[in-house]
Amino acid sequence: MPGILKRSRRRELSVTKSFVNAVKSKVASVESIFGAKPLSHYNTRQPIAHSYHIDPFKTDYDHAQEVPRRVRRWVRRPHYIHSLPPELLSHIFALGSQMDTMLPVDISHVCRAWRYIALHTPPLWRRISLDLRTDMWAERMYRAKACTFDIELRSDGAPCRVLDVNSVSWCMHLVAPYIYRWRSLDISFNHYSPWLWNAALSGCCGHTSRVHAPLIQDISLVYPHNDDTKEYTLFDGVAPRLTRVTLYGLRLTWLPSLFGNLTHLDYTHHGFTRGLLAVSELIEMLQVSYALRELRLEFPAATRDVPSSSHPLRPVILPWLAHLHFRVSSRDIPSELYHFSSIVSTPSLLSLQLLDVTRCPRPFARLHSFLPVLPLPPSLIALRIENGWYEPYVVGALIRRLPNVQQLVVKDPLAPERLFVDMRARRGRQVRAGGWEGH
């Protein structure tokens, strides 16, 4: 039996008007103390901002302008480089990639816009510096799309870059099928290992159209320690656009179809011949490449017993040669350089540089006998003399023989480099050692 004090049903909750007024007054007092916004502000519906598509070519500053003004003051102003147009950025990156092979990878990790530019600029990926990471270079060749390739294979002295015949063959096997797209080839070995040239150039030789290089413009082949006397015929003699060649430690078949259009030749004799025979070999090359504008020559000291010859030399004329460099890497002027200077004619020569790689502290012993055969046409306007080539008497004699020279650079072993200009006004003065005033 239910108790007398127990209710038979629950009473519904009812909020009286006085209770509501008390709660409102309490909330109003709290807002006035803490500066909070009224409840009506939070109950009011605000329009939802529409999401926008992120344009990869918009800079961070452009995105900052879309942020509400009350938040914009907290956005850090980006660097001015982000305001450059993508076309200009891609050109800057392409120039930088010629000096740093990994630059395209680095800039693709900077920001979203730069990554988009890097992935959509094929010239950034055209430089292929081969090593054993063949998968990475294959991916770069894919990203280069239809661009020509700049192929490099260099051993720079680091332990990971010491190459042998097997590693060289593996690297060249990756790029050999694309010879028709090569723009340049740069191979340099600074350590000795047998059969390196055979491994590096075997894919470029043969009598087939697959080894033709119709787009190649520049070749650099350097291997000072080479002992392979084999003569190589590159690209089946087909390279119509080839204009620049750097050669050291290698014998090549000098075909007119391959080297007839050269304008720049940096030639260091391979050392397999010496004396007049070495000069005769150079003369045959220059008779093919007679259109040279710049020629750099060096005959290193003989390190092995090599054949020589005494047959007479035929004179050679280089009608368009404008720049001539003679480099000496031995204790004295080599006899080959003496014989070559006595038979070469350069009627359009503008500048002559006499360079000493060894920085000899004394003048060369053959310097006085070399002076009469030195090619000094009246057109010469610039002359550079370094170290072992320098002697006050020789410099004075050269100045008197050059009526139109305008600039002279002298590098004395015991003094800093000096530049002399306006030599016409000085020609009437007596030339004495240390008596010039450099500008």
Coordinates of C-alpha atoms in Angstrom, one line a residue:
M1 CA 0.0 0.0 0.0
P2 CA 1.6 3.3 -1.1
G3 CA 2.7 5.7 1.5
I4 CA 0.9 8.8 2.2
L5 CA 3.9 11.1 1.4
K6 CA 4.9 9.4 -2.0
R7 CA 3.7 11.1 -5.1
S8 CA 1.6 9.1 -7.5
R9 CA 3.1 10.8 -10.7
R10 CA 6.0 13.0 -11.5
R11 CA 5.5 16.7 -12.0
E12 CA 6.5 18.2 -15.3
L13 CA 9.4 20.7 -15.3
S14 CA 8.2 24.2 -15.9
V15 CA 10.4 27.3 -16.1
T16 CA 8.9 30.4 -14.8
K17 CA 9.4 33.8 -16.2
S18 CA 11.2 35.0 -13.0
F19 CA 13.7 32.2 -13.4
V20 CA 14.5 33.1 -17.0
N21 CA 15.0 36.8 -16.1
A22 CA 17.4 35.8 -13.3
V23 CA 19.5 33.7 -15.7
K24 CA 19.7 36.5 -18.3
S25 CA 20.8 39.0 -15.7
K26 CA 23.5 36.7 -14.5
V27 CA 24.9 36.1 -18.1
A28 CA 24.8 39.8 -18.8
S29 CA 26.9 40.5 -15.8
V30 CA 29.6 37.9 -16.9
E31 CA 29.8 39.4 -20.4
S32 CA 30.4 42.9 -19.0
I33 CA 33.3 41.6 -16.9
F34 CA 35.1 39.4 -19.6
G35 CA 34.2 41.3 -22.7
A36 CA 32.5 38.3 -24.3
K37 CA 30.1 38.5 -27.1
P38 CA 26.4 38.0 -26.4
L39 CA 24.8 34.6 -27.1
S40 CA 22.9 36.0 -30.0
H41 CA 26.1 36.4 -31.9
Y42 CA 26.8 32.7 -31.7
N43 CA 23.3 31.8 -32.7
T44 CA 23.4 33.9 -35.8
R45 CA 24.3 31.9 -38.9
Q46 CA 27.4 33.1 -40.8
P47 CA 27.9 32.5 -44.5
I48 CA 30.4 29.7 -45.2
A49 CA 33.4 30.7 -47.3
H50 CA 33.7 28.8 -50.5
S51 CA 36.8 26.7 -51.0
Y52 CA 38.9 27.9 -54.0
H53 CA 41.2 26.0 -56.3
I54 CA 44.9 26.4 -55.5
D55 CA 46.7 27.7 -58.6
P56 CA 50.2 26.4 -58.7
F57 CA 51.4 29.5 -60.5
K58 CA 50.0 31.8 -57.7
T59 CA 52.6 33.0 -55.4
D60 CA 52.3 32.9 -51.6
Y61 CA 51.7 36.7 -51.7
D62 CA 48.6 36.1 -54.0
H63 CA 47.2 33.6 -51.6
A64 CA 47.8 36.0 -48.7
Q65 CA 45.6 38.6 -50.4
E66 CA 42.7 36.1 -50.3
V67 CA 42.9 35.8 -46.5
P68 CA 40.5 38.1 -44.5
R69 CA 42.0 41.4 -43.6
R70 CA 41.9 40.7 -39.8
V71 CA 44.2 37.7 -40.4
R72 CA 46.4 39.1 -43.2
R73 CA 48.5 41.0 -40.8
W74 CA 49.8 37.7 -39.3
V75 CA 50.9 36.4 -42.8
R76 CA 54.6 36.8 -43.3
R77 CA 55.4 38.7 -46.5
P78 CA 57.2 36.3 -48.9
H79 CA 60.5 36.9 -50.7
Y80 CA 60.4 39.0 -53.9
I81 CA 61.6 36.0 -56.0
H82 CA 58.1 34.5 -55.5
S83 CA 56.7 37.4 -57.5
L84 CA 58.7 36.5 -60.7
P85 CA 56.7 35.0 -63.5
P86 CA 57.1 31.2 -64.0
E87 CA 58.7 31.7 -67.5
L88 CA 61.5 33.7 -66.0
L89 CA 62.0 31.3 -63.1
S90 CA 62.2 28.3 -65.4
H91 CA 64.9 30.1 -67.4
I92 CA 66.9 30.9 -64.3
F93 CA 66.6 27.3 -63.1
A94 CA 67.8 26.1 -66.5
L95 CA 70.9 28.2 -66.3
G96 CA 71.6 27.0 -62.8
S97 CA 71.2 23.4 -63.7
Q98 CA 74.2 23.8 -66.1
M99 CA 76.5 24.3 -63.0
D100 CA 74.7 22.1 -60.5
T101 CA 73.4 18.7 -61.7
M102 CA 71.2 18.2 -58.6
L103 CA 69.6 21.7 -58.8
P104 CA 66.3 20.5 -60.4
V105 CA 65.8 18.1 -57.5
D106 CA 66.6 20.8 -54.9
I107 CA 64.2 23.4 -56.3
S108 CA 61.4 20.8 -56.6
H109 CA 61.5 20.6 -52.8
V110 CA 61.2 24.3 -52.1
C111 CA 57.5 24.9 -52.5
R112 CA 54.5 23.7 -54.5
A113 CA 54.8 26.3 -57.3
W114 CA 58.5 25.6 -57.8
R115 CA 57.9 21.9 -57.9
Y116 CA 55.3 22.4 -60.6
I117 CA 57.8 24.5 -62.6
A118 CA 60.6 21.9 -62.2
L119 CA 58.4 19.0 -63.3
H120 CA 57.1 20.9 -66.4
T121 CA 60.4 22.3 -67.6
P122 CA 62.2 19.5 -69.6
P123 CA 65.5 21.5 -70.2
L124 CA 66.1 21.3 -66.4
W125 CA 66.7 17.5 -66.7
R126 CA 68.8 17.4 -69.9
R127 CA 72.2 17.2 -68.0
I128 CA 73.0 13.5 -67.3
S129 CA 76.1 13.1 -65.0
L130 CA 76.5 9.4 -65.1
D131 CA 77.4 7.2 -62.2
L132 CA 76.1 3.9 -60.8
R133 CA 72.7 5.4 -59.9
T134 CA 71.3 4.4 -63.3
D135 CA 67.7 4.4 -62.2
M136 CA 67.8 8.0 -61.2
W137 CA 69.4 9.1 -64.5
A138 CA 66.9 7.0 -66.5
E139 CA 64.1 8.9 -64.7
R140 CA 65.8 12.2 -65.5
M141 CA 66.0 11.3 -69.2
Y142 CA 62.3 10.6 -69.1
R143 CA 61.6 14.0 -67.6
A144 CA 63.7 15.7 -70.3
K145 CA 61.0 14.7 -72.8
A146 CA 62.2 15.6 -76.3
C147 CA 65.2 17.8 -75.2
T148 CA 68.8 16.9 -76.3
F149 CA 71.1 15.5 -73.6
D150 CA 74.4 16.8 -72.1
I151 CA 76.2 13.5 -71.2
E152 CA 78.9 13.6 -68.5
L153 CA 81.1 10.8 -67.2
R154 CA 83.8 12.1 -64.8
S155 CA 85.9 10.7 -62.1
D156 CA 86.5 13.7 -59.8
G157 CA 88.8 12.0 -57.3
A158 CA 86.1 11.0 -54.8
P159 CA 86.2 7.3 -53.8
C160 CA 82.7 6.8 -55.0
R161 CA 83.6 8.2 -58.5
V162 CA 86.6 5.9 -59.2
L163 CA 85.6 4.1 -62.3
D164 CA 86.8 0.9 -63.9
V165 CA 86.1 -0.7 -67.2
N166 CA 82.9 -2.5 -65.9
S167 CA 81.3 0.6 -64.3
V168 CA 82.1 2.7 -67.3
S169 CA 80.5 0.1 -69.6
W170 CA 77.4 0.0 -67.4
C171 CA 77.0 3.8 -67.4
M172 CA 77.5 4.2 -71.1
H173 CA 75.1 1.4 -71.8
L174 CA 72.3 3.6 -70.4
V175 CA 72.9 6.5 -72.8
A176 CA 74.3 4.8 -75.9
P177 CA 70.8 4.2 -77.5
Y178 CA 70.2 8.0 -77.5
I179 CA 73.3 9.1 -79.4
Y180 CA 71.0 10.8 -81.9
R181 CA 69.9 13.1 -79.1
W182 CA 73.3 14.0 -77.6
R183 CA 74.1 17.7 -77.5
S184 CA 77.4 17.4 -75.7
L185 CA 79.7 14.6 -74.5
D186 CA 82.2 15.2 -71.6
I187 CA 84.3 12.3 -70.4
S188 CA 87.2 12.8 -68.0
F189 CA 89.3 10.3 -66.1
N190 CA 92.0 11.5 -63.7
H191 CA 93.2 8.0 -62.5
Y192 CA 94.6 5.1 -64.3
S193 CA 92.6 2.0 -65.2
P194 CA 93.1 -0.2 -68.3
W195 CA 90.8 -0.1 -71.3
L196 CA 88.8 2.9 -70.1
W197 CA 88.6 4.5 -73.5
N198 CA 87.5 1.3 -75.1
A199 CA 84.7 0.9 -72.6
A200 CA 83.6 4.5 -72.9
L201 CA 83.7 4.9 -76.7
S202 CA 82.9 1.5 -78.0
G203 CA 79.2 2.4 -78.2
C204 CA 80.0 5.5 -80.2
C205 CA 82.0 3.6 -82.9
G206 CA 80.8 1.5 -85.8
H207 CA 79.5 1.6 -89.3
T208 CA 75.8 2.0 -88.6
S209 CA 73.3 4.8 -88.5
R210 CA 72.6 4.1 -84.8
V211 CA 75.9 5.8 -83.9
H212 CA 75.3 9.0 -85.9
A213 CA 75.3 12.2 -83.8
P214 CA 73.4 14.8 -85.9
L215 CA 72.9 17.2 -82.9
I216 CA 76.1 17.0 -81.0
Q217 CA 78.0 20.3 -80.7
D218 CA 80.7 19.9 -78.0
I219 CA 83.0 17.0 -77.2
S220 CA 85.5 16.9 -74.3
L221 CA 87.6 13.7 -73.9
V222 CA 90.4 13.9 -71.2
Y223 CA 92.5 11.0 -69.9
P224 CA 96.1 12.1 -69.1
H225 CA 97.2 8.6 -68.0
N226 CA 95.9 6.7 -71.1
D227 CA 98.3 4.0 -72.5
D228 CA 95.9 2.7 -75.2
T229 CA 97.3 3.7 -78.7
K230 CA 94.1 2.7 -80.5
E231 CA 92.7 5.2 -82.9
Y232 CA 88.9 5.7 -82.7
T233 CA 86.5 6.8 -85.4
L234 CA 83.6 8.5 -83.6
F235 CA 79.9 8.5 -84.8
D236 CA 80.8 6.8 -88.1
G237 CA 82.1 10.3 -89.2
V238 CA 78.7 11.9 -89.0
A239 CA 78.5 15.0 -86.7
P240 CA 77.6 18.0 -88.8
R241 CA 77.0 20.4 -85.9
L242 CA 80.2 19.7 -84.0
T243 CA 82.1 23.0 -83.4
R244 CA 84.0 22.6 -80.1
V245 CA 86.5 19.8 -79.2
T246 CA 88.7 19.3 -76.1
L247 CA 91.2 16.4 -76.5
Y248 CA 93.8 15.0 -74.2
G249 CA 95.3 11.5 -74.2
L250 CA 93.4 10.1 -77.1
R251 CA 93.9 9.4 -80.8
L252 CA 91.0 10.1 -83.1
T253 CA 90.5 9.7 -86.8
W254 CA 90.3 13.3 -88.0
L255 CA 87.7 13.1 -90.7
P256 CA 86.4 16.2 -92.6
S257 CA 82.8 15.2 -92.1
L258 CA 83.4 15.0 -88.4
F259 CA 85.8 17.9 -87.6
G260 CA 85.5 20.1 -90.7
N261 CA 83.3 22.7 -89.0
L262 CA 85.3 23.2 -85.8
T263 CA 85.7 26.7 -84.4
H264 CA 87.3 25.8 -81.1
L265 CA 90.0 23.2 -80.5
D266 CA 91.8 22.6 -77.1
Y267 CA 94.4 20.0 -78.0
T268 CA 96.9 18.4 -75.6
H269 CA 99.1 15.9 -77.4
H270 CA 98.6 12.3 -76.4
G271 CA 102.3 11.6 -76.1
F272 CA 102.4 8.5 -78.4
T273 CA 104.6 10.4 -80.8
R274 CA 107.2 13.2 -80.4
G275 CA 109.2 15.7 -82.3
L276 CA 108.4 16.4 -85.9
L277 CA 106.1 13.3 -86.1
A278 CA 103.9 14.8 -83.4
V279 CA 103.9 18.2 -85.2
S280 CA 103.1 16.5 -88.5
E281 CA 100.1 14.8 -86.9
L282 CA 98.8 18.2 -85.6
I283 CA 99.3 19.8 -89.0
E284 CA 97.1 17.1 -90.7
M285 CA 94.4 17.8 -88.1
L286 CA 94.6 21.6 -88.8
Q287 CA 94.4 21.1 -92.5
V288 CA 91.0 19.6 -91.9
S289 CA 89.9 22.1 -89.3
Y290 CA 91.2 25.2 -91.1
A291 CA 88.2 27.3 -90.0
L292 CA 89.2 27.5 -86.4
R293 CA 88.6 30.7 -84.4
E294 CA 90.4 29.6 -81.2
L295 CA 93.3 27.2 -80.8
R296 CA 94.8 26.0 -77.5
L297 CA 98.0 23.9 -77.7
E298 CA 100.1 21.9 -75.2
F299 CA 102.8 19.3 -75.7
P300 CA 103.4 17.6 -72.4
A301 CA 106.8 16.2 -71.5
A302 CA 107.4 12.7 -72.9
T303 CA 107.0 10.0 -70.2
R304 CA 107.7 7.0 -72.4
D305 CA 109.9 6.1 -75.4
V306 CA 107.9 7.1 -78.5
P307 CA 108.9 7.2 -82.1
S308 CA 110.0 10.4 -83.8
S309 CA 110.6 11.5 -87.4
S310 CA 112.8 13.9 -89.3
H311 CA 110.7 14.4 -92.5
P312 CA 110.0 18.1 -93.5
L313 CA 106.9 19.8 -92.4
R314 CA 104.4 21.5 -94.7
P315 CA 103.2 25.0 -93.7
V316 CA 99.7 25.5 -92.6
I317 CA 97.5 28.6 -92.8
L318 CA 94.7 29.3 -90.4
P319 CA 93.0 32.3 -92.1
W320 CA 90.2 32.9 -89.5
L321 CA 92.1 32.1 -86.3
A322 CA 91.6 35.0 -83.8
H323 CA 92.8 33.5 -80.4
L324 CA 95.9 31.4 -79.9
H325 CA 97.1 29.9 -76.6
F326 CA 100.4 28.2 -76.0
R327 CA 100.6 26.2 -72.7
V328 CA 103.8 24.8 -71.3
S329 CA 103.6 22.1 -68.6
S330 CA 107.4 21.2 -68.6
R331 CA 110.6 22.9 -67.5
D332 CA 111.2 24.4 -70.9
I333 CA 109.5 25.2 -74.2
P334 CA 109.0 21.8 -76.0
S335 CA 110.6 21.4 -79.4
E336 CA 107.2 20.5 -80.9
L337 CA 105.9 24.0 -80.1
Y338 CA 109.0 25.5 -81.6
H339 CA 108.6 23.6 -84.9
F340 CA 104.8 24.4 -85.0
S341 CA 105.3 28.1 -84.5
S342 CA 107.8 28.2 -87.4
I343 CA 105.3 26.9 -90.0
V344 CA 101.9 28.2 -88.9
S345 CA 100.5 31.4 -90.4
T346 CA 97.7 33.3 -88.6
P347 CA 96.9 36.5 -90.6
S348 CA 93.8 37.4 -88.5
L349 CA 95.2 36.7 -85.0
L350 CA 93.8 39.1 -82.4
S351 CA 95.1 37.7 -79.1
L352 CA 98.0 35.6 -78.1
Q353 CA 98.5 34.0 -74.6
L354 CA 101.8 32.4 -73.5
L355 CA 100.8 30.4 -70.4
D356 CA 103.0 28.5 -68.0
V357 CA 101.2 25.8 -66.0
T358 CA 104.2 24.9 -63.8
R359 CA 104.7 28.6 -62.7
C360 CA 108.4 28.4 -63.4
P361 CA 110.3 31.0 -61.3
R362 CA 112.9 31.5 -64.0
P363 CA 112.6 32.3 -67.7
F364 CA 112.6 29.3 -70.1
A365 CA 116.0 28.4 -71.5
R366 CA 114.7 28.4 -75.1
L367 CA 112.8 31.7 -74.7
H368 CA 115.3 33.8 -76.7
S369 CA 115.5 31.3 -79.6
F370 CA 111.7 30.9 -79.6
L371 CA 111.0 34.6 -80.0
P372 CA 111.9 34.9 -83.7
V373 CA 109.5 32.1 -84.8
L374 CA 106.6 33.3 -82.6
P375 CA 103.6 34.1 -84.8
L376 CA 103.1 37.9 -84.3
P377 CA 100.9 39.3 -87.2
P378 CA 100.2 43.1 -87.3
S379 CA 96.6 42.4 -86.4
L380 CA 97.5 41.4 -82.8
I381 CA 95.9 43.7 -80.2
A382 CA 96.1 41.6 -77.0
L383 CA 99.1 39.8 -75.4
R384 CA 99.4 37.8 -72.2
I385 CA 102.7 36.5 -70.8
E386 CA 103.0 34.3 -67.7
N387 CA 105.8 33.1 -65.4
G388 CA 108.5 31.2 -67.5
W389 CA 107.6 33.2 -70.6
Y390 CA 108.4 36.5 -68.8
E391 CA 111.6 38.3 -69.2
P392 CA 112.0 42.1 -69.4
Y393 CA 114.1 42.1 -72.6
V394 CA 111.6 39.7 -74.3
V395 CA 108.6 41.8 -73.3
G396 CA 110.3 45.0 -74.7
A397 CA 111.2 43.2 -78.0
L398 CA 107.6 42.0 -78.4
I399 CA 106.2 45.5 -77.8
R400 CA 108.4 46.9 -80.5
R401 CA 107.3 44.2 -82.9
L402 CA 103.6 44.8 -82.4
P403 CA 102.4 48.1 -83.8
N404 CA 98.7 47.7 -82.9
V405 CA 98.8 46.0 -79.5
Q406 CA 96.4 47.7 -77.1
Q407 CA 96.5 45.5 -74.0
L408 CA 99.3 43.6 -72.3
V409 CA 99.0 41.3 -69.3
V410 CA 102.1 40.3 -67.5
K411 CA 102.3 37.6 -64.7
D412 CA 105.7 37.7 -63.1
P413 CA 106.5 34.8 -60.8
L414 CA 107.7 37.2 -58.1
A415 CA 104.9 39.9 -58.5
P416 CA 101.2 40.0 -58.9
E417 CA 99.5 40.1 -62.2
R418 CA 99.7 43.5 -64.0
L419 CA 97.6 44.9 -66.8
F420 CA 98.9 47.5 -69.2
V421 CA 96.5 49.4 -71.6
D422 CA 97.0 52.1 -74.2
M423 CA 100.3 50.6 -75.3
R424 CA 100.5 52.9 -78.3
A425 CA 101.3 55.9 -76.1
R426 CA 103.9 53.8 -74.2
R427 CA 105.6 52.5 -77.3
G428 CA 107.9 55.5 -77.6
R429 CA 109.2 55.1 -74.1
Q430 CA 112.0 52.9 -73.0
V431 CA 110.7 49.6 -71.8
R432 CA 112.4 48.6 -68.5
A433 CA 111.7 45.9 -66.0
G434 CA 109.2 47.2 -63.4
G435 CA 109.0 50.5 -65.2
W436 CA 105.4 50.1 -66.4
E437 CA 102.3 51.4 -64.6
G438 CA 99.5 49.0 -64.6
H439 CA 95.8 50.0 -64.9

